[in-house]
mmCIF file of C-alpha atoms and ligand atoms in Angstrom:
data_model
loop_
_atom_site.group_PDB
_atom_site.id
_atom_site.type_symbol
_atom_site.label_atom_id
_atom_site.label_comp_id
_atom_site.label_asym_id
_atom_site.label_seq_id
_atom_site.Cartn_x
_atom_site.Cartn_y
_atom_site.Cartn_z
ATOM 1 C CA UNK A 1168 -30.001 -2.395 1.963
ATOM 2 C CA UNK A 1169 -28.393 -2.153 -1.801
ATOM 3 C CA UNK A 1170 -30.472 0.128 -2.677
ATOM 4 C CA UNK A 1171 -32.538 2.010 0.040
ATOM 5 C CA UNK A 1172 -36.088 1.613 0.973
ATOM 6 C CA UNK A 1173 -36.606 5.310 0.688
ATOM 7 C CA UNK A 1174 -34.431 7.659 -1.514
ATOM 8 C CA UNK A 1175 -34.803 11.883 -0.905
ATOM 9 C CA UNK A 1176 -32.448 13.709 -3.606
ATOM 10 C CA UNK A 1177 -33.210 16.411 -5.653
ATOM 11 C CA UNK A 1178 -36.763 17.176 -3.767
ATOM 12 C CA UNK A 1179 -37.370 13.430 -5.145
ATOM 13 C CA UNK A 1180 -38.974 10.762 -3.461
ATOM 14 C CA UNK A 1181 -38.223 7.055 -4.648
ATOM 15 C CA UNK A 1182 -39.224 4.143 -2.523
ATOM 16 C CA UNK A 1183 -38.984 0.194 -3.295
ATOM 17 C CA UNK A 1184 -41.966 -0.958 -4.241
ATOM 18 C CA UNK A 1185 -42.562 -3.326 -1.438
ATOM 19 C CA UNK A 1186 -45.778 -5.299 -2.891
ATOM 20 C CA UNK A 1187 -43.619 -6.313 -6.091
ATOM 21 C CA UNK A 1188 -40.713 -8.109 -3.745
ATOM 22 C CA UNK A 1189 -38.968 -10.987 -3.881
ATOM 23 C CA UNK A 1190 -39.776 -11.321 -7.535
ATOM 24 C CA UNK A 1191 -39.496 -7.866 -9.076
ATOM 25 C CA UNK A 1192 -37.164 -5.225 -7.877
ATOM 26 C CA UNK A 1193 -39.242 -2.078 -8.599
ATOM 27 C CA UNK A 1194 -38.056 1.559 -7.323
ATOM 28 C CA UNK A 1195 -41.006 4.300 -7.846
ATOM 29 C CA UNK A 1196 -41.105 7.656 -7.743
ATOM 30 C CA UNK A 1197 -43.745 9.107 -5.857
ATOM 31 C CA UNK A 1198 -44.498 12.699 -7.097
ATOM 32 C CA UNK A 1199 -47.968 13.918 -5.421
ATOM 33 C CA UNK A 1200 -48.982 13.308 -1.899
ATOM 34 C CA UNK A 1201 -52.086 11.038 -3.186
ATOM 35 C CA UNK A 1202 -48.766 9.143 -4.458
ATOM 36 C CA UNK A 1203 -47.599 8.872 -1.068
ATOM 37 C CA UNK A 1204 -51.204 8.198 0.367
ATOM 38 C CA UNK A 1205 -51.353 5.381 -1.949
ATOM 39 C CA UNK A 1206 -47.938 3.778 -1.458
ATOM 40 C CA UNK A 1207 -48.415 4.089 2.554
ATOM 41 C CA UNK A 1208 -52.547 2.519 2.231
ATOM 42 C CA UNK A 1209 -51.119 -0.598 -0.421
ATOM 43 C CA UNK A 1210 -48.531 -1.435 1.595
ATOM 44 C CA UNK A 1211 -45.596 -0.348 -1.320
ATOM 45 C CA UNK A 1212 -44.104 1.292 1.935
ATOM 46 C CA UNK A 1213 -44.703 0.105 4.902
ATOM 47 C CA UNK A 1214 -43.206 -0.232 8.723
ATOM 48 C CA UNK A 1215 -43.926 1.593 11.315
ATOM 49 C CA UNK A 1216 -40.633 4.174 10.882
ATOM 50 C CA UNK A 1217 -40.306 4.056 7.211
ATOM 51 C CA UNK A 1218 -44.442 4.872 7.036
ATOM 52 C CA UNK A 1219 -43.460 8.395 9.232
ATOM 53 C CA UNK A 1220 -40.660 8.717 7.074
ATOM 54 C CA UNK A 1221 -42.428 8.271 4.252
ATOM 55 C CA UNK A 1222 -45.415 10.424 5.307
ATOM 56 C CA UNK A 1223 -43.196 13.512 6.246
ATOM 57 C CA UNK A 1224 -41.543 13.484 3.061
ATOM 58 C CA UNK A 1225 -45.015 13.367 1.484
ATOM 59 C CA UNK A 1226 -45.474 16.632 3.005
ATOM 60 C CA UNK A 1227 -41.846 18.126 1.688
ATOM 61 C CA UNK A 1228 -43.175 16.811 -1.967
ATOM 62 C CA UNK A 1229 -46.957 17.968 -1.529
ATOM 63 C CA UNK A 1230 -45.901 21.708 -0.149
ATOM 64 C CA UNK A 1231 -43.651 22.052 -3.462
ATOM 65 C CA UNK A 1232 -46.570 22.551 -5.443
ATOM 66 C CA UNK A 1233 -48.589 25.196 -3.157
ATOM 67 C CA UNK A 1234 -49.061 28.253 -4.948
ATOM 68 C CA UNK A 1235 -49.806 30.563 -1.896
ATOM 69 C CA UNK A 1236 -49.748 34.320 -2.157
ATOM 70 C CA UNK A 1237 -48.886 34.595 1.922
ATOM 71 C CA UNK A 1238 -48.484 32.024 5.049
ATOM 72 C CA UNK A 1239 -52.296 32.159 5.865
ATOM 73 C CA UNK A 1240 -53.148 30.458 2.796
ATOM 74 C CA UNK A 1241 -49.795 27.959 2.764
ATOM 75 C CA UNK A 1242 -50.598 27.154 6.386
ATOM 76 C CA UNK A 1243 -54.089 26.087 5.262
ATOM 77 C CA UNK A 1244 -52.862 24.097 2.645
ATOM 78 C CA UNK A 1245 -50.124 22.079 4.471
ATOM 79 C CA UNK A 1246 -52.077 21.206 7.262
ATOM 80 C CA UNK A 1247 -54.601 19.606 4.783
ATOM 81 C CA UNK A 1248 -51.557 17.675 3.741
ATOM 82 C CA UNK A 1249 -51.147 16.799 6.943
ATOM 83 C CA UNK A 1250 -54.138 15.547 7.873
ATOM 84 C CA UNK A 1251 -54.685 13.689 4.712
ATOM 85 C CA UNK A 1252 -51.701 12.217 5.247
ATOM 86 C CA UNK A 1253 -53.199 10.764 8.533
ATOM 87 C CA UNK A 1254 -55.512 9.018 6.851
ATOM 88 C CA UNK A 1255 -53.361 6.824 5.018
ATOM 89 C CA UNK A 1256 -52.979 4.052 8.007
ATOM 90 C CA UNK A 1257 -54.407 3.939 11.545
ATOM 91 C CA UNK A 1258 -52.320 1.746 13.861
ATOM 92 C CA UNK A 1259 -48.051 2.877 13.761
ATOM 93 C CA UNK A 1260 -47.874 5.819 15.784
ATOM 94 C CA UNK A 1261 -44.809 6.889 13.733
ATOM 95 C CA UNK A 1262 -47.358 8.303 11.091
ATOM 96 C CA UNK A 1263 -48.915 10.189 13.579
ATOM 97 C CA UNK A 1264 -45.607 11.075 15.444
ATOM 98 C CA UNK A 1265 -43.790 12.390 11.786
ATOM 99 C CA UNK A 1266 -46.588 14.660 10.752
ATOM 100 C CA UNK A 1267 -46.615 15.953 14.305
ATOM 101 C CA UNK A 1268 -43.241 16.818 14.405
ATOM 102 C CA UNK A 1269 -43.987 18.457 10.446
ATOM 103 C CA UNK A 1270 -47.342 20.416 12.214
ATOM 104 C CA UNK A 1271 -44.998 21.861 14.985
ATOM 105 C CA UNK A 1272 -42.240 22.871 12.422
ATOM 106 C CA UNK A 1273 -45.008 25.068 10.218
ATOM 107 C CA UNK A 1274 -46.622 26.827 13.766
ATOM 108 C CA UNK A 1275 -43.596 27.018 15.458
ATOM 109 C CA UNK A 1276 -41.919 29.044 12.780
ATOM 110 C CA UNK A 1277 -45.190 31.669 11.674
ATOM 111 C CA UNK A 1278 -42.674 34.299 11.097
ATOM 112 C CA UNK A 1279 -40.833 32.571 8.104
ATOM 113 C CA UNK A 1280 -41.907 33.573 4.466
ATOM 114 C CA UNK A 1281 -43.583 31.338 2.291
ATOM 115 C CA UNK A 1282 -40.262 30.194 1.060
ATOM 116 C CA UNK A 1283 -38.702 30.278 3.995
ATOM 117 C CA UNK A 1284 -41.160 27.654 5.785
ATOM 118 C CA UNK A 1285 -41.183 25.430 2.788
ATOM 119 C CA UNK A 1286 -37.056 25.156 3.085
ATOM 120 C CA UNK A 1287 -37.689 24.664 7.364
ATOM 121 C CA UNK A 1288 -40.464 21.896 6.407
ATOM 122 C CA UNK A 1289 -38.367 20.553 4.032
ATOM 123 C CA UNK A 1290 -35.765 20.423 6.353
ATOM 124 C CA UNK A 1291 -37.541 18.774 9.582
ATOM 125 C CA UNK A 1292 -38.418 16.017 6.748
ATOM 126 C CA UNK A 1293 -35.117 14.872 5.931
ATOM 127 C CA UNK A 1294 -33.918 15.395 9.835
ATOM 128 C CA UNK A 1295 -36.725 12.835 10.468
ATOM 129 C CA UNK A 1296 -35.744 10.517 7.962
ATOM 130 C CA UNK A 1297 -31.476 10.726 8.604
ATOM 131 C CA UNK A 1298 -32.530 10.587 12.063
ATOM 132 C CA UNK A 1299 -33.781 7.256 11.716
ATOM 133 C CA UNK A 1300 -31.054 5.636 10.271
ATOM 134 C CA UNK A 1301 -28.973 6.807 13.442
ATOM 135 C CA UNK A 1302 -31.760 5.317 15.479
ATOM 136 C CA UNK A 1303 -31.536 1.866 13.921
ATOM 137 C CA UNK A 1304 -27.971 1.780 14.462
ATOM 138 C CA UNK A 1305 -28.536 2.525 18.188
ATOM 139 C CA UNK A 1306 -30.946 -0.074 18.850
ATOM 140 C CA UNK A 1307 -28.735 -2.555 17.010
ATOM 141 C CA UNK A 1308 -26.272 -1.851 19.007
ATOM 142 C CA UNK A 1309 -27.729 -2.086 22.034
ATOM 143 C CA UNK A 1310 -29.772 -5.518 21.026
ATOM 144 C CA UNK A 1311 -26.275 -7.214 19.889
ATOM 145 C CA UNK A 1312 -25.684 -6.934 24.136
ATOM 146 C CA UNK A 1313 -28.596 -9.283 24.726
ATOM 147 C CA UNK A 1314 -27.029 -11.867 21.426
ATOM 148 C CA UNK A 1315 -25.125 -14.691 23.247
ATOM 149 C CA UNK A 1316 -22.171 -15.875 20.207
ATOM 150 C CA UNK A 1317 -23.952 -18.493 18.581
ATOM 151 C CA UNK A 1318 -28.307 -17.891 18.747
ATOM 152 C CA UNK A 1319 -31.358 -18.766 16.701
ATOM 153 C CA UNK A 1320 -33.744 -15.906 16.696
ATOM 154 C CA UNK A 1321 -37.341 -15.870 15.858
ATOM 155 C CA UNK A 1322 -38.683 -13.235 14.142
ATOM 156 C CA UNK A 1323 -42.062 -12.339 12.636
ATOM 157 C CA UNK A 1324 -43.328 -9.871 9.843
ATOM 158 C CA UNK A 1325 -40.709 -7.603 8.605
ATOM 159 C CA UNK A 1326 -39.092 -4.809 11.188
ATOM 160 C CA UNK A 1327 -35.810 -4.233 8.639
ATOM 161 C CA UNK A 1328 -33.875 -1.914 6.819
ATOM 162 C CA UNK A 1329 -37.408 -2.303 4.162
ATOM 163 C CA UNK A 1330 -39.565 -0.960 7.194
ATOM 164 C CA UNK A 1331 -36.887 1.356 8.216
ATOM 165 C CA UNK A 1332 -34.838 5.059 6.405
ATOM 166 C CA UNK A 1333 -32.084 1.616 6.779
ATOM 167 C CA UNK A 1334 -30.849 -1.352 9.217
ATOM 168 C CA UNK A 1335 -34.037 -2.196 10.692
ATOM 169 C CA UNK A 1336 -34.973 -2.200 13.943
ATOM 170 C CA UNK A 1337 -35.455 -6.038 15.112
ATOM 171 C CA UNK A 1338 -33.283 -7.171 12.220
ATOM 172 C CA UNK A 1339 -31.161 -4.015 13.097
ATOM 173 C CA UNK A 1340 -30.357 -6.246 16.595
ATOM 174 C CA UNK A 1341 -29.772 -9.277 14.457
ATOM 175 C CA UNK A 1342 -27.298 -7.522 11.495
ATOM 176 C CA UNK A 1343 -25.399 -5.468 14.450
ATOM 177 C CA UNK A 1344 -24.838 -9.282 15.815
ATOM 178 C CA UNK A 1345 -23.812 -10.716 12.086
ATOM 179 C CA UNK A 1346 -20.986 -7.948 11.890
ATOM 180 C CA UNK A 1347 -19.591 -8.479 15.021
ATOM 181 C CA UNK A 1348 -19.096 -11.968 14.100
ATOM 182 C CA UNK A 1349 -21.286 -14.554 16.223
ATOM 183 C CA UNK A 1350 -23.253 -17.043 14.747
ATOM 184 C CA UNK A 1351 -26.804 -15.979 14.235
ATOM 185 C CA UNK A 1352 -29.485 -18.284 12.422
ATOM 186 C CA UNK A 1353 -33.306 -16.674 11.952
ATOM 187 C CA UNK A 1354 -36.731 -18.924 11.591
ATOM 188 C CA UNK A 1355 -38.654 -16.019 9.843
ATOM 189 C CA UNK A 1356 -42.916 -16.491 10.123
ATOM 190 C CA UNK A 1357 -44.064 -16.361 6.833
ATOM 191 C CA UNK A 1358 -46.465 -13.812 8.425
ATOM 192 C CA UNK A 1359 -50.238 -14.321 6.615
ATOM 193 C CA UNK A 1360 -52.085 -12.247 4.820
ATOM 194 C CA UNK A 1361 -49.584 -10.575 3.396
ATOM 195 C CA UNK A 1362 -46.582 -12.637 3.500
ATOM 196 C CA UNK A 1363 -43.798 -10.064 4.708
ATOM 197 C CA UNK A 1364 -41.799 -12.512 6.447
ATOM 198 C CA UNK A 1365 -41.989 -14.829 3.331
ATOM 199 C CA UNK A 1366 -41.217 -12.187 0.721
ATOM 200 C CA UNK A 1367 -39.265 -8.775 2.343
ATOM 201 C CA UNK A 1368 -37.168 -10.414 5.952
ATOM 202 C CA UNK A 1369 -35.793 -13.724 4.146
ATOM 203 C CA UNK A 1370 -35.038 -12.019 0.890
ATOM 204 C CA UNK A 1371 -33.244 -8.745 2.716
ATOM 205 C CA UNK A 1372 -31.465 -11.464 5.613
ATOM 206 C CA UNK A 1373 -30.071 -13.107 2.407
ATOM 207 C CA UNK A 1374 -29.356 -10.537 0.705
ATOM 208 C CA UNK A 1375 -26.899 -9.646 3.810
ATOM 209 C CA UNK A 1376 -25.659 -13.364 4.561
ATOM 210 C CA UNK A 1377 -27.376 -14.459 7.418
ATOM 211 C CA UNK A 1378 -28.485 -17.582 7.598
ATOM 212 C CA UNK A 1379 -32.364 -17.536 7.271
ATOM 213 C CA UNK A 1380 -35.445 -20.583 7.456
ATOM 214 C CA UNK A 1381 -38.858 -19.983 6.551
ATOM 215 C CA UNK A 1382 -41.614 -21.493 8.427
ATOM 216 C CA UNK A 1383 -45.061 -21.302 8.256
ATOM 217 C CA UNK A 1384 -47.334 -18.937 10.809
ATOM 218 C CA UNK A 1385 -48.198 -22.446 12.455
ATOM 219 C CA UNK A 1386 -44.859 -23.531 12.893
ATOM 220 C CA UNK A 1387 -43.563 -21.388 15.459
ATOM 221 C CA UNK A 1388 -44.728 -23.239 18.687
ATOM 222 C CA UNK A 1389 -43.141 -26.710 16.850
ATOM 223 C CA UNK A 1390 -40.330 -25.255 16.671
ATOM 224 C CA UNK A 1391 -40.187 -23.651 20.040
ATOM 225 C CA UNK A 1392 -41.075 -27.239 21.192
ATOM 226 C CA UNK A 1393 -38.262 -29.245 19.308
ATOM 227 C CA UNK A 1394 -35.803 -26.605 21.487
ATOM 228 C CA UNK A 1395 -34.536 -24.542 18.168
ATOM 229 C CA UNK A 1396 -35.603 -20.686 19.091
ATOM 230 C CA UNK A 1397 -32.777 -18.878 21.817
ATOM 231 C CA UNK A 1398 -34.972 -15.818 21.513
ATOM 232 C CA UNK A 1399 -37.799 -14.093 19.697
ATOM 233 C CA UNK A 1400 -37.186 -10.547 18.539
ATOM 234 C CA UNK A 1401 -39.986 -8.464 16.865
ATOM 235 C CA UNK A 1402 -40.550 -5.081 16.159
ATOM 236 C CA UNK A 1403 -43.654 -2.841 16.815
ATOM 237 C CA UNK A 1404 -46.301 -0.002 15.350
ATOM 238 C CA UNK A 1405 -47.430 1.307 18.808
ATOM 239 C CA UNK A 1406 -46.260 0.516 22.113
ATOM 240 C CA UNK A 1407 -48.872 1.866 25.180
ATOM 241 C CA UNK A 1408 -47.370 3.737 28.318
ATOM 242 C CA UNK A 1409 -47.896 0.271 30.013
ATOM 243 C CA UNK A 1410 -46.148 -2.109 27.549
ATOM 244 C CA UNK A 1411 -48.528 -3.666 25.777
ATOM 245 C CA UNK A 1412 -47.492 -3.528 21.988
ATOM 246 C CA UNK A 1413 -48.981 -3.956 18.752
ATOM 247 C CA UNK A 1414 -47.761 -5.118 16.232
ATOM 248 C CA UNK A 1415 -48.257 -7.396 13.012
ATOM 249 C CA UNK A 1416 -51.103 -9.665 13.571
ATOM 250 C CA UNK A 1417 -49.863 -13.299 14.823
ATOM 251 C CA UNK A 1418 -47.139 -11.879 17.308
ATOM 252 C CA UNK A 1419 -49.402 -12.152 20.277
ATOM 253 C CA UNK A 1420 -49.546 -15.951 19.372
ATOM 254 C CA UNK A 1421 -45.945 -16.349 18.689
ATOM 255 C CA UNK A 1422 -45.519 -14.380 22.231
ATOM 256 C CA UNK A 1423 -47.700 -16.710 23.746
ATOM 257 C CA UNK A 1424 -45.756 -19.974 22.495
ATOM 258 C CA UNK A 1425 -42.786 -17.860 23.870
ATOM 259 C CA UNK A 1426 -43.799 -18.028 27.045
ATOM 260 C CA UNK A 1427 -44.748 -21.343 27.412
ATOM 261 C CA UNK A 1428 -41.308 -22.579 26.408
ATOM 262 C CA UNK A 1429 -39.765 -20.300 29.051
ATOM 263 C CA UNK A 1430 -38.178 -18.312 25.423
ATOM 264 C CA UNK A 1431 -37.162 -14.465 26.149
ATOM 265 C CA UNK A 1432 -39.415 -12.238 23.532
ATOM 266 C CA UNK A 1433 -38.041 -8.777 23.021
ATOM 267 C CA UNK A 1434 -39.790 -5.650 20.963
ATOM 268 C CA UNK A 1435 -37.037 -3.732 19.414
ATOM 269 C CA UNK A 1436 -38.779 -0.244 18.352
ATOM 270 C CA UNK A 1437 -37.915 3.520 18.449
ATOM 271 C CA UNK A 1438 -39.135 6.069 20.606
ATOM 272 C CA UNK A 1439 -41.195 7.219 17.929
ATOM 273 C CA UNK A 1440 -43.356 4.457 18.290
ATOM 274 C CA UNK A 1441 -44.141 4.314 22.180
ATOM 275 C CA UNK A 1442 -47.255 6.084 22.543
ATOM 276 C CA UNK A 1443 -46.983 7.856 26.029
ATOM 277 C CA UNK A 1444 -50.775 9.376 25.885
ATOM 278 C CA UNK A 1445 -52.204 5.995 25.798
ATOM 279 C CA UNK A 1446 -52.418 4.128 29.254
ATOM 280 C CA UNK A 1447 -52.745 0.463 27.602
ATOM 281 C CA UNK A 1448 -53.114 -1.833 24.146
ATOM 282 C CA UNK A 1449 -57.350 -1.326 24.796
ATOM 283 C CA UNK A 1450 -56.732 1.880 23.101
ATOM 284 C CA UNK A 1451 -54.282 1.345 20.374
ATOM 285 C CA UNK A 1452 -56.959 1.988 17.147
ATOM 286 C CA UNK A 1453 -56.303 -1.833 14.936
ATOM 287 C CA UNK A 1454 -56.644 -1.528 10.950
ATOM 288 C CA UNK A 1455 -59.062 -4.123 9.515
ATOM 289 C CA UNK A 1456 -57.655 -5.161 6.258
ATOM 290 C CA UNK A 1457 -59.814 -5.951 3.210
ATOM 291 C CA UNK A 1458 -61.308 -9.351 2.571
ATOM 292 C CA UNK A 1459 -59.775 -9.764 -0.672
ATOM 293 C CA UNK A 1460 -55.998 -10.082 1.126
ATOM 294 C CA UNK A 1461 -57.495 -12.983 3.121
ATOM 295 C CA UNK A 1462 -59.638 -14.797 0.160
ATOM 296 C CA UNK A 1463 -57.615 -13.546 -2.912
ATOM 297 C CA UNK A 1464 -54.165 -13.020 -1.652
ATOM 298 C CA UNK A 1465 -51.436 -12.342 -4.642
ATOM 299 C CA UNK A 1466 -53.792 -12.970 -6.680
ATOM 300 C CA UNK A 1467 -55.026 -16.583 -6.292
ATOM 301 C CA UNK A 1468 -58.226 -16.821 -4.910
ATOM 302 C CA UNK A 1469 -57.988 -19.374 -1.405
ATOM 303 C CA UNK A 1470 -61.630 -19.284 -0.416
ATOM 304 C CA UNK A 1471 -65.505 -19.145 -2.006
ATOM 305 C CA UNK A 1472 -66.739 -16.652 -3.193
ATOM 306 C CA UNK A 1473 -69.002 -14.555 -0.703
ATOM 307 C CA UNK A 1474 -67.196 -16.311 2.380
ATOM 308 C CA UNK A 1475 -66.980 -14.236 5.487
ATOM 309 C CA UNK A 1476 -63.679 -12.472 6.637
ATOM 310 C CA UNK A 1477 -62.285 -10.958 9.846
ATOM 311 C CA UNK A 1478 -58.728 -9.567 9.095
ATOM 312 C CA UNK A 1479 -56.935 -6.948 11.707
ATOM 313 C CA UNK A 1480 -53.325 -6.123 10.205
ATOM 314 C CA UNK A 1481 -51.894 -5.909 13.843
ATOM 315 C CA UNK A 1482 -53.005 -7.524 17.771
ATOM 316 C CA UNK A 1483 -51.901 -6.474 21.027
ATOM 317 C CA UNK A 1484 -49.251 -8.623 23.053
ATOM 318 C CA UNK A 1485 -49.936 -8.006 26.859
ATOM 319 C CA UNK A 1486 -46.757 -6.499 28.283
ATOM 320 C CA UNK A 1487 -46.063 -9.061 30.540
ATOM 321 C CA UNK A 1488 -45.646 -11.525 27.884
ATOM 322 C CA UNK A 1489 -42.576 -9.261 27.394
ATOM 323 C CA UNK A 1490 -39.319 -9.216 28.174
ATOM 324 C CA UNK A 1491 -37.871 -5.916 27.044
ATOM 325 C CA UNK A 1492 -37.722 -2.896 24.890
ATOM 326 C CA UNK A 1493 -34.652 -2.670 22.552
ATOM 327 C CA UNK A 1494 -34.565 1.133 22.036
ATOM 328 C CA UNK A 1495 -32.123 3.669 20.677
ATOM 329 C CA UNK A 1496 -32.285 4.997 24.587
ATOM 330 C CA UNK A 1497 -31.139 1.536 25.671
ATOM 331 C CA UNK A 1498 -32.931 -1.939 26.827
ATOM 332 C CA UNK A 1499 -36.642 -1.750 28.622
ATOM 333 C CA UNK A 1500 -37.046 -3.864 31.390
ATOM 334 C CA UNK A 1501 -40.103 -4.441 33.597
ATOM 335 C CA UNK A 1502 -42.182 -3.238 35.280
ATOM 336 C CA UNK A 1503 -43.036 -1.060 32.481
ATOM 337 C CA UNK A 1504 -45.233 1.195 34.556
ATOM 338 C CA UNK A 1505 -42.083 3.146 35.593
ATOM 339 C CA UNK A 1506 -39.474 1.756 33.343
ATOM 340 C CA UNK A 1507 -40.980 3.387 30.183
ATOM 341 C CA UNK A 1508 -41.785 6.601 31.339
ATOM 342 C CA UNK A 1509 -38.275 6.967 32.842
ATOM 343 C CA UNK A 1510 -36.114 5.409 30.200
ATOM 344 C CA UNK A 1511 -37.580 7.726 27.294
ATOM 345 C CA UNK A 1512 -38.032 11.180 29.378
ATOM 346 C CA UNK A 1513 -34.384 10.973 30.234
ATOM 347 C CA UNK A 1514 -31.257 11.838 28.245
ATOM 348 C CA UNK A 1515 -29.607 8.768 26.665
ATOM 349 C CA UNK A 1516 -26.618 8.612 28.139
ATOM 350 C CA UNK A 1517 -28.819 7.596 31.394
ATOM 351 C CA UNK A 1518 -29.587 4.410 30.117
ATOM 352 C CA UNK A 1519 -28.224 1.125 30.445
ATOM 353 C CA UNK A 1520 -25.770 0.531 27.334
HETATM 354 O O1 MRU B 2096 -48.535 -3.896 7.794
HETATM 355 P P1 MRU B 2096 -47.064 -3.619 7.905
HETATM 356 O O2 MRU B 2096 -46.254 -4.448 6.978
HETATM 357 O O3 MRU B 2096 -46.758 -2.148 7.809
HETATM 358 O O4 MRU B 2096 -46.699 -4.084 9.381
HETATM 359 C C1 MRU B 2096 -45.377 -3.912 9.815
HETATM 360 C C2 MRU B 2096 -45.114 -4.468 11.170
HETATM 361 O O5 MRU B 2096 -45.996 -4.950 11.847
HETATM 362 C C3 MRU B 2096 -43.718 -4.308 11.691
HETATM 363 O O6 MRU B 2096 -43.373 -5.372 12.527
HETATM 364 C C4 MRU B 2096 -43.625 -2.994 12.497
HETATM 365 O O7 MRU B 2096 -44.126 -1.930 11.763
HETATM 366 C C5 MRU B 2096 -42.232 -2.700 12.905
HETATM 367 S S1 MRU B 2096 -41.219 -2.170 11.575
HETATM 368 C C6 MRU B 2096 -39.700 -1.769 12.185
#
């Protein structure tokens, strides 16, 4: 990215505001966690890993401001942090996975002074957040094996370096294959309600030089059909112990037309955002969006007045529609049941490169 999604200096937080893009560039500086509530619930960050990153940081900028006499009382008060925090969005796991790994760091370390566990906290936030830049690199990496030298990728909603610390994770595959030189075109969804294939993966794939077409939602089958798509690469907010994946609502239809033109689909995602404690997609909890995205979207009202709306922000593709995990740990392959389990409980230099 020029300038990154999310910027930590100075106990700052700064994040592009995401709702304002393509046509206005806006950084803003988040400075309480109702802030970085906000920013998470509208959308002005959003992703599944840049929505943990974002969230843990929230807690590094909400616990500067507790004025605690002793750790009884700052414990109390970050872990309402915490769980506010988890209110923001229900559906990536990262969220859930960040302020975890923020919970552990204040229980695991009771002996620490006040100041002390505000530096550690502080700390675990910004190992989260450089940690996923290193992740992203990985999975490009290790995506750019599966990119023949000249392929046409499908892609839908935005998994980039703008849901991402940086890179991306399924544009992470495609940008690792643009730098080491073959030929890669994109058909980018435009990705209804709210338009992140339209207005955040064309404007950041042009903003890097790769060659990028926008389609409409319902043009992804036609162009399946007329023989254009190599591959479809997506990203994910929660992936089941099983396979099945969520992620932005319209993939399970674009995985669908994928299979019926015999087209590999691949979820490129982080460990952070399998979910090992849930057996299948029936559990993975879907946001409902408000009506006013579907009827009233940027501000142009679409529909009549009073009409009535059903809008989930994510649906479930059924593992088998799948043909593999791009992780940071290597490339998922089926069956799932054992694949999963085994690729992510091992060390990394286990897996296939
Ligand atoms: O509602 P959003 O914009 O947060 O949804 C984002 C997606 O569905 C992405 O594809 C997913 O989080 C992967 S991001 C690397």
């Amino acid at each position: 990215m020029p300038v990154p999604t999310i910027t930590w200096k100075n106990d700052t937080l700064i994040i592009i505001d995401q709702t304002q893009l393509p046509v206005r560039f806006v950084t803003k500086k988040l400075e309480t966690v109702q802030d970085v509530w906000v920013a998470i619930k509208e959308l002005q960050v959003r992703g599944a890993p840049a929505i943990g990153v974002a969230a843990a940081l929230g807690v590094a900028v909400g616990i500067k401001n507790i004025a605690a006499a002793d750790r009884g009382e700052f414990d109390r008060n970050c872990i309402k942090i915490i769980e506010y925090l988890a209110t923001s969005r229900p559906t990536a796991v990262n969220l859930f996975w960040a302020l975890d790994r923020m919970k552990k760091t204040l229980e695991n370390n009771s002996g620490l002074s006040v100041d002390q566990i505000r530096t550690a906290l502080t700390k675990e936030a910004e190992n989260i957040f450089n940690e996923d830049k290193a992740i992203c690199r990985q999975i490009g990496l290790h995506g750019n094996t599966l990119i023949p030298d000249q392929c046409t990728i499908l892609t839908h909603c935005n998994a980039g370096g703008l849901a991402t610390a940086d890179y991306g994770t399924a544009l992470g595959v495609i940008y690792a294959a643009h730098e080491a030189g073959k030929k890669v075109s994109v058909y980018s969804d435009e990705t209804r309600p709210l338009l992140q294939g339209a207005r955040l993966t064309t404007w950041e794939l042009m903003q890097s030089g790769v060659d990028v077409t926008l389609i409409c939602d319902n043009t992804a089958a036609k162009v399946m059909m007329e023989h254009k798509i190599d591959m479809v690469i997506v990203g994910a907010d929660r992936i089941a112990k099983n396979g099945d994946t969520a992620n932005k609502i319209g993939t399970y239809m674009v995985a669908i037309a994928a299979n019926a033109h015999n087209i590999p689909m691949y979820v490129a995602a982080p460990a952070s955002t399998f979910d090992l404690s849930i057996e299948s997609g029936a559990d993975i909890p879907i946001e409902e969006r408000e009506a006013k995205e579907v009827t009233h979207g940027f501000a142009t009202q679409t529909a009549p007045d009073g009409v009535k709306v059903y809008s989930p922000a994510f649906d479930v593709t059924p593992a088998r529609l799948i043909s593999g995990f791009i992780t940071e740990k290597g490339i998922i392959r089926p069956p799932y049941d054992k694949s999963i389990t085994e690729t992510l409980l091992q060390p990394a230099s286990a897996y296939e490169q």
